[in-house]
Amino acid sequence: MSTAPRLTALDALHRSLGATMTDFAGWDMPLRYGSERDEHNAVRTRAGLFDLSHMGEITLTGPEAVKVLDFALVGNISTVGVGRARYTHICREDGGILDDLIVYRLGETEYMVVANASNAQVVLDAITERAAGFDAEVRDDRDAYALLAVQGPESPDILKSLTDADLDGLKYYAGLPGTVAGVPALIARTGYTGEDGFELFVSPEHAVELWQALTKAGEGVGLIPCGLSCRDTLRLEAGMPLYGHELTTALTPFDAGLGRVVKFEKEGDFVGRAALEAAAERAASAAPRKLVGLIAEGRRVPRAGFPVVADGQVIGEVTSGAPSPTLGKPIAMAYVDASHAAPGTSGVGVDIRGTHEPYEVVALPFYKRQK
C-alpha cells in the first residue's frame, strides 16, 4: 500500500513555475525548474531560491532541554549561546551515525533541532526516548514551519532589501528572529551550498508571499528558483556530506573524517560514548579508509556505489558523484584505503561498468568561495 507524498506549502507555486517534481523522503519536491546547470551557476555567481520545507524541525523546551541534547547528541550543546547554531551528529549506542543535524538555541531553555527529511522520524523518536527522566519537552514541529533558503553572493543584499534585521551582525551558524517582507521569521545564516546565504523558517501560511517577495527583490540581480538537483551538485563541490551517502549507520563520525564533532570533554555520559572512544583510538592509529575527492580525467560520471580501483584491486567506493558545473569535469567523493588517500596519489581509477577510468585524488572541498 503506497502513501501519497507530502506536499509543501509552496507545491502549487512550484507547479505553476513548471518545476519537475520528484518524491524525496516522502515529500513531493522540485528537482529542477529548467536547466540544472543554470540553477547551479546562479547560486555560485548570483543567487538561488530553494524550498526546503521537507526538513524536520524538533523543538526542545524546559529547564533540562540542554541536558537532553548533551546526552542524546555527540556535540557539546551547553556551550552554544542564545542565537547561535551548531552542526552535530546523533549516533546509535554502537557509534553509527543516525543523522547529521543543526541545533539552534532559540532562547535560554529553547532549542530547535533540524534533521534531514529522510531521518526526521528516526531522530524525533530517538530524542524523545533519550529525553525520558529529564525535565524537558520534545515537540514535533515539522508541520509548524515552511523553510525557504536564499543562497549565493547576492543573497545578503536581496534579504537586506526586505528586512530591518541586523544581517551584517549575523555570523555564520547563527540565527535571529526578525521580519522579512512583513513575515515573522527565524533568519539563520546557514546553508548547504558552499556560498553565503540564509535559511528562513516561517509559518506555512506565509510561505507563498515570502517566496514571491524574495523573487521580486532578486529580479534585478539574477535570482532564480532552484531545485534539489543543483543543491546536490553544489554541496558536492563544497565537500559537504549527504546522509545515506557519506554518512550512514555503518560509519562513526571518526570513520567519516568528522571526529571533531564528537566532544568527549563535555560533562556526563552520552549515547555512543564508549563505542566512539574506541573508534577515536582506531582512527588515531590507522583509519582503514578516508574520505577523499576524485576529479575525472575523462568525461564519464561516477555514481554512488562504483568501485574505486588501483593496480587491479578495489581500494574503495564512490559515495557521491556528478558532473561539476564549476570545474567542468565529473567529480566524486569516495572512501578509499588510507594508502591511496593522499592528494596526487597516482594510478587511481573508478570502475565504470567494467572500464577503469583514471581519476585524480584531491583534498576536499573541490570548491571554496572567496571571502
Tab-separated table of C-alpha atoms in Angstrom:
chain	number	residue	atom	x	y	z
A	1	MET	CA	0.000	0.000	0.000
A	2	SER	CA	1.588	3.259	-1.129
A	3	THR	CA	1.047	6.576	0.567
A	4	ALA	CA	0.874	9.830	-1.356
A	5	PRO	CA	3.913	12.078	-0.867
A	6	ARG	CA	3.544	15.086	1.415
A	7	LEU	CA	3.203	18.498	-0.181
A	8	THR	CA	4.915	21.678	0.990
A	9	ALA	CA	3.015	24.955	1.294
A	10	LEU	CA	4.683	26.007	-1.967
A	11	ASP	CA	3.565	22.993	-4.010
A	12	ALA	CA	1.104	24.822	-6.288
A	13	LEU	CA	3.629	27.609	-6.844
A	14	HIS	CA	6.334	25.134	-7.907
A	15	ARG	CA	3.974	23.574	-10.425
A	16	SER	CA	2.981	26.991	-11.781
A	17	LEU	CA	6.701	27.626	-12.413
A	18	GLY	CA	6.938	24.413	-14.430
A	19	ALA	CA	9.056	22.533	-11.909
A	20	THR	CA	9.943	18.890	-12.479
A	21	MET	CA	8.785	17.270	-9.234
A	22	THR	CA	10.189	14.185	-7.545
A	23	ASP	CA	9.418	12.078	-4.473
A	24	PHE	CA	12.150	12.822	-1.940
A	25	ALA	CA	11.956	11.228	1.515
A	26	GLY	CA	8.167	11.063	1.246
A	27	TRP	CA	7.789	14.650	0.027
A	28	ASP	CA	6.911	15.885	-3.458
A	29	MET	CA	9.787	18.305	-4.098
A	30	PRO	CA	11.050	20.358	-7.049
A	31	LEU	CA	14.001	18.628	-8.720
A	32	ARG	CA	14.615	21.458	-11.199
A	33	TYR	CA	12.715	24.302	-12.854
A	34	GLY	CA	14.759	24.426	-16.057
A	35	SER	CA	18.466	23.774	-16.508
A	36	GLU	CA	20.263	22.223	-13.523
A	37	ARG	CA	23.489	23.844	-14.711
A	38	ASP	CA	21.862	27.301	-14.880
A	39	GLU	CA	20.450	26.879	-11.381
A	40	HIS	CA	23.829	25.734	-10.047
A	41	ASN	CA	25.680	28.631	-11.675
A	42	ALA	CA	23.093	31.141	-10.434
A	43	VAL	CA	23.882	30.145	-6.832
A	44	ARG	CA	27.630	30.333	-7.443
A	45	THR	CA	27.524	33.752	-9.147
A	46	ARG	CA	24.245	35.450	-8.172
A	47	ALA	CA	21.525	33.849	-6.045
A	48	GLY	CA	19.123	30.919	-5.924
A	49	LEU	CA	15.872	30.401	-4.018
A	50	PHE	CA	15.091	26.973	-2.528
A	51	ASP	CA	12.102	25.357	-0.836
A	52	LEU	CA	13.490	23.217	2.000
A	53	SER	CA	10.221	22.647	3.824
A	54	HIS	CA	10.849	18.887	3.848
A	55	MET	CA	13.455	19.270	6.609
A	56	GLY	CA	12.409	18.060	10.061
A	57	GLU	CA	12.170	20.556	12.930
A	58	ILE	CA	12.104	19.269	16.511
A	59	THR	CA	11.796	21.728	19.409
A	60	LEU	CA	13.033	21.076	22.943
A	61	THR	CA	11.985	23.292	25.832
A	62	GLY	CA	12.334	23.202	29.581
A	63	PRO	CA	14.940	23.532	32.340
A	64	GLU	CA	16.834	20.412	31.238
A	65	ALA	CA	16.433	20.733	27.461
A	66	VAL	CA	20.176	21.230	27.051
A	67	LYS	CA	20.912	18.197	29.225
A	68	VAL	CA	18.748	16.095	26.922
A	69	LEU	CA	20.702	17.310	23.899
A	70	ASP	CA	24.089	16.790	25.546
A	71	PHE	CA	23.050	13.217	26.364
A	72	ALA	CA	21.316	12.478	23.054
A	73	LEU	CA	23.850	14.043	20.675
A	74	VAL	CA	27.644	13.840	20.381
A	75	GLY	CA	28.204	17.613	20.467
A	76	ASN	CA	28.605	19.924	23.451
A	77	ILE	CA	25.337	21.818	23.161
A	78	SER	CA	25.723	23.510	26.552
A	79	THR	CA	28.369	25.783	25.006
A	80	VAL	CA	26.009	27.092	22.288
A	81	GLY	CA	24.976	30.678	23.030
A	82	VAL	CA	21.481	32.059	22.503
A	83	GLY	CA	21.098	32.947	18.840
A	84	ARG	CA	23.855	30.559	17.700
A	85	ALA	CA	23.745	27.191	15.927
A	86	ARG	CA	25.899	24.072	15.959
A	87	TYR	CA	26.482	21.265	13.446
A	88	THR	CA	26.492	17.871	15.162
A	89	HIS	CA	25.547	14.197	14.869
A	90	ILE	CA	23.154	11.855	16.638
A	91	CYS	CA	24.592	8.366	16.940
A	92	ARG	CA	23.476	4.911	17.967
A	93	GLU	CA	24.894	3.157	21.012
A	94	ASP	CA	27.372	1.418	18.679
A	95	GLY	CA	28.581	4.790	17.349
A	96	GLY	CA	26.862	4.522	13.967
A	97	ILE	CA	25.536	7.838	12.652
A	98	LEU	CA	21.736	8.141	12.737
A	99	ASP	CA	21.808	11.628	11.200
A	100	ASP	CA	23.720	14.868	10.973
A	101	LEU	CA	21.884	17.845	12.448
A	102	ILE	CA	21.901	21.548	13.061
A	103	VAL	CA	20.876	22.653	16.557
A	104	TYR	CA	19.716	26.254	17.055
A	105	ARG	CA	19.500	27.776	20.524
A	106	LEU	CA	16.417	29.978	20.303
A	107	GLY	CA	16.248	31.057	23.960
A	108	GLU	CA	17.581	30.318	27.433
A	109	THR	CA	15.731	26.981	27.594
A	110	GLU	CA	14.543	26.536	23.995
A	111	TYR	CA	16.342	24.673	21.218
A	112	MET	CA	15.403	23.631	17.696
A	113	VAL	CA	16.952	20.554	16.096
A	114	VAL	CA	16.786	20.378	12.295
A	115	ALA	CA	17.059	16.849	10.923
A	116	ASN	CA	17.275	15.577	7.366
A	117	ALA	CA	13.893	14.784	5.836
A	118	SER	CA	14.717	11.099	5.396
A	119	ASN	CA	15.616	10.740	9.094
A	120	ALA	CA	13.213	13.180	10.760
A	121	GLN	CA	11.034	10.498	12.352
A	122	VAL	CA	14.037	8.412	13.443
A	123	VAL	CA	15.643	11.462	15.065
A	124	LEU	CA	12.373	12.514	16.723
A	125	ASP	CA	11.886	9.023	18.151
A	126	ALA	CA	15.476	8.784	19.370
A	127	ILE	CA	15.478	12.187	21.083
A	128	THR	CA	12.068	11.521	22.638
A	129	GLU	CA	13.295	8.206	24.027
A	130	ARG	CA	16.551	9.746	25.283
A	131	ALA	CA	14.652	12.593	26.980
A	132	ALA	CA	12.974	10.198	29.421
A	133	GLY	CA	13.651	11.262	33.002
A	134	PHE	CA	14.706	14.801	32.087
A	135	ASP	CA	12.644	17.922	32.848
A	136	ALA	CA	12.108	18.837	29.206
A	137	GLU	CA	9.501	18.641	26.486
A	138	VAL	CA	10.223	17.310	22.988
A	139	ARG	CA	7.848	18.628	20.327
A	140	ASP	CA	7.421	17.570	16.711
A	141	ASP	CA	7.329	20.898	14.841
A	142	ARG	CA	7.579	19.559	11.287
A	143	ASP	CA	4.164	20.988	10.417
A	144	ALA	CA	4.834	24.306	12.164
A	145	TYR	CA	7.405	25.554	9.649
A	146	ALA	CA	7.972	26.178	5.992
A	147	LEU	CA	11.661	26.652	5.201
A	148	LEU	CA	12.951	28.844	2.387
A	149	ALA	CA	16.618	29.390	1.588
A	150	VAL	CA	18.252	32.131	-0.460
A	151	GLN	CA	21.841	31.221	-1.293
A	152	GLY	CA	24.578	32.929	-3.275
A	153	PRO	CA	26.748	36.072	-3.264
A	154	GLU	CA	23.770	38.390	-3.892
A	155	SER	CA	21.691	36.878	-1.060
A	156	PRO	CA	22.686	39.405	1.657
A	157	ASP	CA	21.628	42.395	-0.460
A	158	ILE	CA	18.402	40.686	-1.529
A	159	LEU	CA	17.460	39.967	2.073
A	160	LYS	CA	18.557	43.403	3.320
A	161	SER	CA	16.011	44.988	0.984
A	162	LEU	CA	13.231	43.096	2.800
A	163	THR	CA	14.226	43.242	6.471
A	164	ASP	CA	15.493	45.574	9.184
A	165	ALA	CA	17.236	42.685	10.949
A	166	ASP	CA	20.964	43.124	11.532
A	167	LEU	CA	22.245	40.838	8.798
A	168	ASP	CA	25.745	42.337	8.907
A	169	GLY	CA	25.989	41.297	12.548
A	170	LEU	CA	24.587	37.824	11.889
A	171	LYS	CA	27.520	35.407	11.939
A	172	TYR	CA	27.759	32.099	10.072
A	173	TYR	CA	25.853	29.438	12.039
A	174	ALA	CA	23.725	31.940	13.892
A	175	GLY	CA	20.049	32.875	13.806
A	176	LEU	CA	17.829	35.701	14.953
A	177	PRO	CA	14.105	36.403	14.952
A	178	GLY	CA	13.035	39.102	12.536
A	179	THR	CA	10.515	40.165	9.924
A	180	VAL	CA	11.146	39.568	6.221
A	181	ALA	CA	8.736	41.272	3.811
A	182	GLY	CA	6.351	41.668	6.725
A	183	VAL	CA	6.521	37.950	7.577
A	184	PRO	CA	7.746	36.843	11.034
A	185	ALA	CA	10.742	34.563	10.539
A	186	LEU	CA	13.714	32.923	12.176
A	187	ILE	CA	16.582	34.159	9.978
A	188	ALA	CA	19.517	31.729	10.029
A	189	ARG	CA	22.858	32.208	8.288
A	190	THR	CA	23.426	28.589	7.399
A	191	GLY	CA	23.428	26.666	4.166
A	192	TYR	CA	24.430	23.628	2.179
A	193	THR	CA	25.821	25.128	-0.997
A	194	GLY	CA	29.278	26.443	-0.137
A	195	GLU	CA	28.007	30.016	-0.601
A	196	ASP	CA	26.873	32.725	1.783
A	197	GLY	CA	23.156	32.557	2.338
A	198	PHE	CA	20.195	32.435	4.650
A	199	GLU	CA	17.507	29.978	5.683
A	200	LEU	CA	14.149	31.423	6.673
A	201	PHE	CA	11.866	29.456	8.997
A	202	VAL	CA	8.313	30.789	8.698
A	203	SER	CA	4.732	29.704	9.318
A	204	PRO	CA	3.480	27.687	6.306
A	205	GLU	CA	0.662	30.173	5.604
A	206	HIS	CA	3.291	32.861	4.899
A	207	ALA	CA	5.460	30.734	2.592
A	208	VAL	CA	3.959	31.828	-0.743
A	209	GLU	CA	4.016	35.570	-0.002
A	210	LEU	CA	7.618	35.327	1.242
A	211	TRP	CA	8.699	33.369	-1.858
A	212	GLN	CA	7.076	35.971	-4.098
A	213	ALA	CA	8.668	38.854	-2.184
A	214	LEU	CA	12.121	37.271	-2.418
A	215	THR	CA	11.617	36.582	-6.122
A	216	LYS	CA	10.672	40.220	-6.755
A	217	ALA	CA	13.565	41.530	-4.641
A	218	GLY	CA	16.026	39.351	-6.562
A	219	GLU	CA	14.797	40.132	-10.073
A	220	GLY	CA	17.431	42.756	-10.787
A	221	VAL	CA	20.380	40.611	-9.672
A	222	GLY	CA	19.511	37.319	-11.351
A	223	LEU	CA	17.948	35.285	-8.539
A	224	ILE	CA	16.156	32.189	-9.862
A	225	PRO	CA	14.250	29.296	-8.244
A	226	CYS	CA	16.421	26.230	-7.675
A	227	GLY	CA	15.616	22.562	-7.138
A	228	LEU	CA	17.155	19.661	-5.274
A	229	SER	CA	19.289	18.562	-8.219
A	230	CYS	CA	21.559	21.615	-8.186
A	231	ARG	CA	21.541	21.577	-4.378
A	232	ASP	CA	23.240	18.179	-4.644
A	233	THR	CA	25.955	19.342	-7.085
A	234	LEU	CA	26.536	22.492	-5.011
A	235	ARG	CA	27.045	20.565	-1.776
A	236	LEU	CA	29.222	18.001	-3.572
A	237	GLU	CA	31.557	20.715	-4.877
A	238	ALA	CA	31.690	22.140	-1.343
A	239	GLY	CA	32.640	18.711	0.048
A	240	MET	CA	29.589	18.575	2.307
A	241	PRO	CA	28.362	15.102	3.316
A	242	LEU	CA	24.918	13.763	2.435
A	243	TYR	CA	23.225	11.320	4.765
A	244	GLY	CA	22.849	7.917	3.138
A	245	HIS	CA	25.968	8.545	1.059
A	246	GLU	CA	28.949	9.856	3.079
A	247	LEU	CA	27.169	9.272	6.406
A	248	THR	CA	25.381	6.041	7.421
A	249	THR	CA	24.723	3.890	10.482
A	250	ALA	CA	27.649	1.696	9.345
A	251	LEU	CA	30.034	4.620	9.910
A	252	THR	CA	31.031	6.575	13.011
A	253	PRO	CA	31.885	10.284	12.809
A	254	PHE	CA	35.559	9.237	13.006
A	255	ASP	CA	35.177	6.930	10.007
A	256	ALA	CA	33.671	9.872	8.110
A	257	GLY	CA	36.539	12.210	8.987
A	258	LEU	CA	34.221	14.234	11.212
A	259	GLY	CA	35.528	13.169	14.600
A	260	ARG	CA	35.810	16.853	15.516
A	261	VAL	CA	32.034	16.966	16.139
A	262	VAL	CA	32.356	14.429	18.995
A	263	LYS	CA	33.031	16.220	22.269
A	264	PHE	CA	34.319	13.781	24.891
A	265	GLU	CA	35.164	16.669	27.224
A	266	LYS	CA	31.517	17.543	27.914
A	267	GLU	CA	30.023	16.691	31.283
A	268	GLY	CA	28.191	13.433	31.793
A	269	ASP	CA	27.592	10.416	29.593
A	270	PHE	CA	26.120	10.489	26.118
A	271	VAL	CA	24.711	7.834	23.822
A	272	GLY	CA	27.518	6.065	21.985
A	273	ARG	CA	30.383	7.442	24.098
A	274	ALA	CA	32.161	4.108	24.728
A	275	ALA	CA	31.909	2.989	21.105
A	276	LEU	CA	33.075	6.392	19.868
A	277	GLU	CA	36.076	6.411	22.234
A	278	ALA	CA	37.103	3.087	20.687
A	279	ALA	CA	36.510	4.490	17.192
A	280	ALA	CA	38.675	7.515	18.012
A	281	GLU	CA	41.529	5.237	19.093
A	282	ARG	CA	41.260	3.185	15.889
A	283	ALA	CA	41.240	6.331	13.776
A	284	ALA	CA	44.291	7.712	15.586
A	285	SER	CA	46.339	4.576	14.916
A	286	ALA	CA	45.298	3.932	11.313
A	287	ALA	CA	41.985	4.881	9.760
A	288	PRO	CA	41.030	1.964	7.471
A	289	ARG	CA	39.561	4.282	4.846
A	290	LYS	CA	39.457	8.028	4.319
A	291	LEU	CA	37.006	10.282	2.526
A	292	VAL	CA	38.667	11.950	-0.456
A	293	GLY	CA	37.775	13.912	-3.552
A	294	LEU	CA	38.198	12.471	-7.049
A	295	ILE	CA	38.370	14.507	-10.264
A	296	ALA	CA	37.906	12.729	-13.581
A	297	GLU	CA	40.485	12.930	-16.333
A	298	GLY	CA	37.786	11.908	-18.819
A	299	ARG	CA	34.085	12.656	-19.216
A	300	ARG	CA	32.399	9.615	-17.678
A	301	VAL	CA	30.473	10.331	-14.487
A	302	PRO	CA	30.960	8.119	-11.406
A	303	ARG	CA	27.941	7.241	-9.286
A	304	ALA	CA	27.447	6.134	-5.688
A	305	GLY	CA	28.475	2.521	-5.205
A	306	PHE	CA	31.009	2.386	-8.069
A	307	PRO	CA	34.301	0.706	-7.012
A	308	VAL	CA	37.490	2.759	-6.726
A	309	VAL	CA	40.467	0.757	-8.029
A	310	ALA	CA	44.265	0.811	-8.168
A	311	ASP	CA	46.628	-1.831	-9.590
A	312	GLY	CA	43.640	-4.012	-10.442
A	313	GLN	CA	42.436	-4.064	-6.816
A	314	VAL	CA	39.347	-2.476	-5.270
A	315	ILE	CA	40.588	0.156	-2.799
A	316	GLY	CA	37.339	1.982	-2.043
A	317	GLU	CA	33.889	3.040	-3.108
A	318	VAL	CA	32.299	6.168	-4.540
A	319	THR	CA	29.715	7.711	-2.207
A	320	SER	CA	28.586	10.649	-4.400
A	321	GLY	CA	29.379	11.599	-7.973
A	322	ALA	CA	28.169	14.127	-10.544
A	323	PRO	CA	29.325	16.469	-13.290
A	324	SER	CA	30.733	19.633	-11.688
A	325	PRO	CA	29.495	22.785	-13.447
A	326	THR	CA	32.155	24.875	-11.688
A	327	LEU	CA	35.123	22.625	-12.507
A	328	GLY	CA	33.784	21.482	-15.877
A	329	LYS	CA	34.617	17.846	-15.075
A	330	PRO	CA	32.973	14.889	-13.324
A	331	ILE	CA	33.804	14.741	-9.607
A	332	ALA	CA	33.166	12.312	-6.772
A	333	MET	CA	33.593	11.778	-3.074
A	334	ALA	CA	34.797	8.317	-2.116
A	335	TYR	CA	36.068	6.321	0.832
A	336	VAL	CA	39.448	4.849	-0.138
A	337	ASP	CA	42.173	2.899	1.648
A	338	ALA	CA	44.444	5.238	3.604
A	339	SER	CA	47.411	4.125	1.467
A	340	HIS	CA	45.760	5.765	-1.573
A	341	ALA	CA	44.196	8.783	0.164
A	342	ALA	CA	46.986	11.343	-0.212
A	343	PRO	CA	46.272	14.098	-2.755
A	344	GLY	CA	48.083	13.369	-6.001
A	345	THR	CA	48.242	9.593	-5.477
A	346	SER	CA	48.794	8.085	-8.910
A	347	GLY	CA	47.139	5.095	-10.549
A	348	VAL	CA	43.699	5.556	-9.008
A	349	GLY	CA	40.593	4.951	-11.102
A	350	VAL	CA	36.882	4.311	-10.885
A	351	ASP	CA	35.362	1.144	-12.323
A	352	ILE	CA	32.568	2.499	-14.518
A	353	ARG	CA	30.770	-0.514	-15.972
A	354	GLY	CA	33.917	-2.538	-16.413
A	355	THR	CA	36.227	0.247	-17.591
A	356	HIS	CA	38.786	1.701	-15.171
A	357	GLU	CA	38.527	5.440	-15.752
A	358	PRO	CA	41.505	7.468	-14.409
A	359	TYR	CA	40.834	9.911	-11.559
A	360	GLU	CA	42.966	12.387	-9.641
A	361	VAL	CA	42.853	12.160	-5.836
A	362	VAL	CA	42.367	15.621	-4.268
A	363	ALA	CA	41.680	17.077	-0.853
A	364	LEU	CA	38.133	18.200	-0.101
A	365	PRO	CA	36.412	20.517	-0.783
A	366	PHE	CA	36.579	20.846	-4.564
A	367	TYR	CA	35.310	24.431	-4.328
A	368	LYS	CA	35.717	27.109	-1.680
A	369	ARG	CA	34.181	30.547	-2.116
A	370	GLN	CA	36.282	33.664	-1.951
A	371	LYS	CA	35.530	35.590	1.250
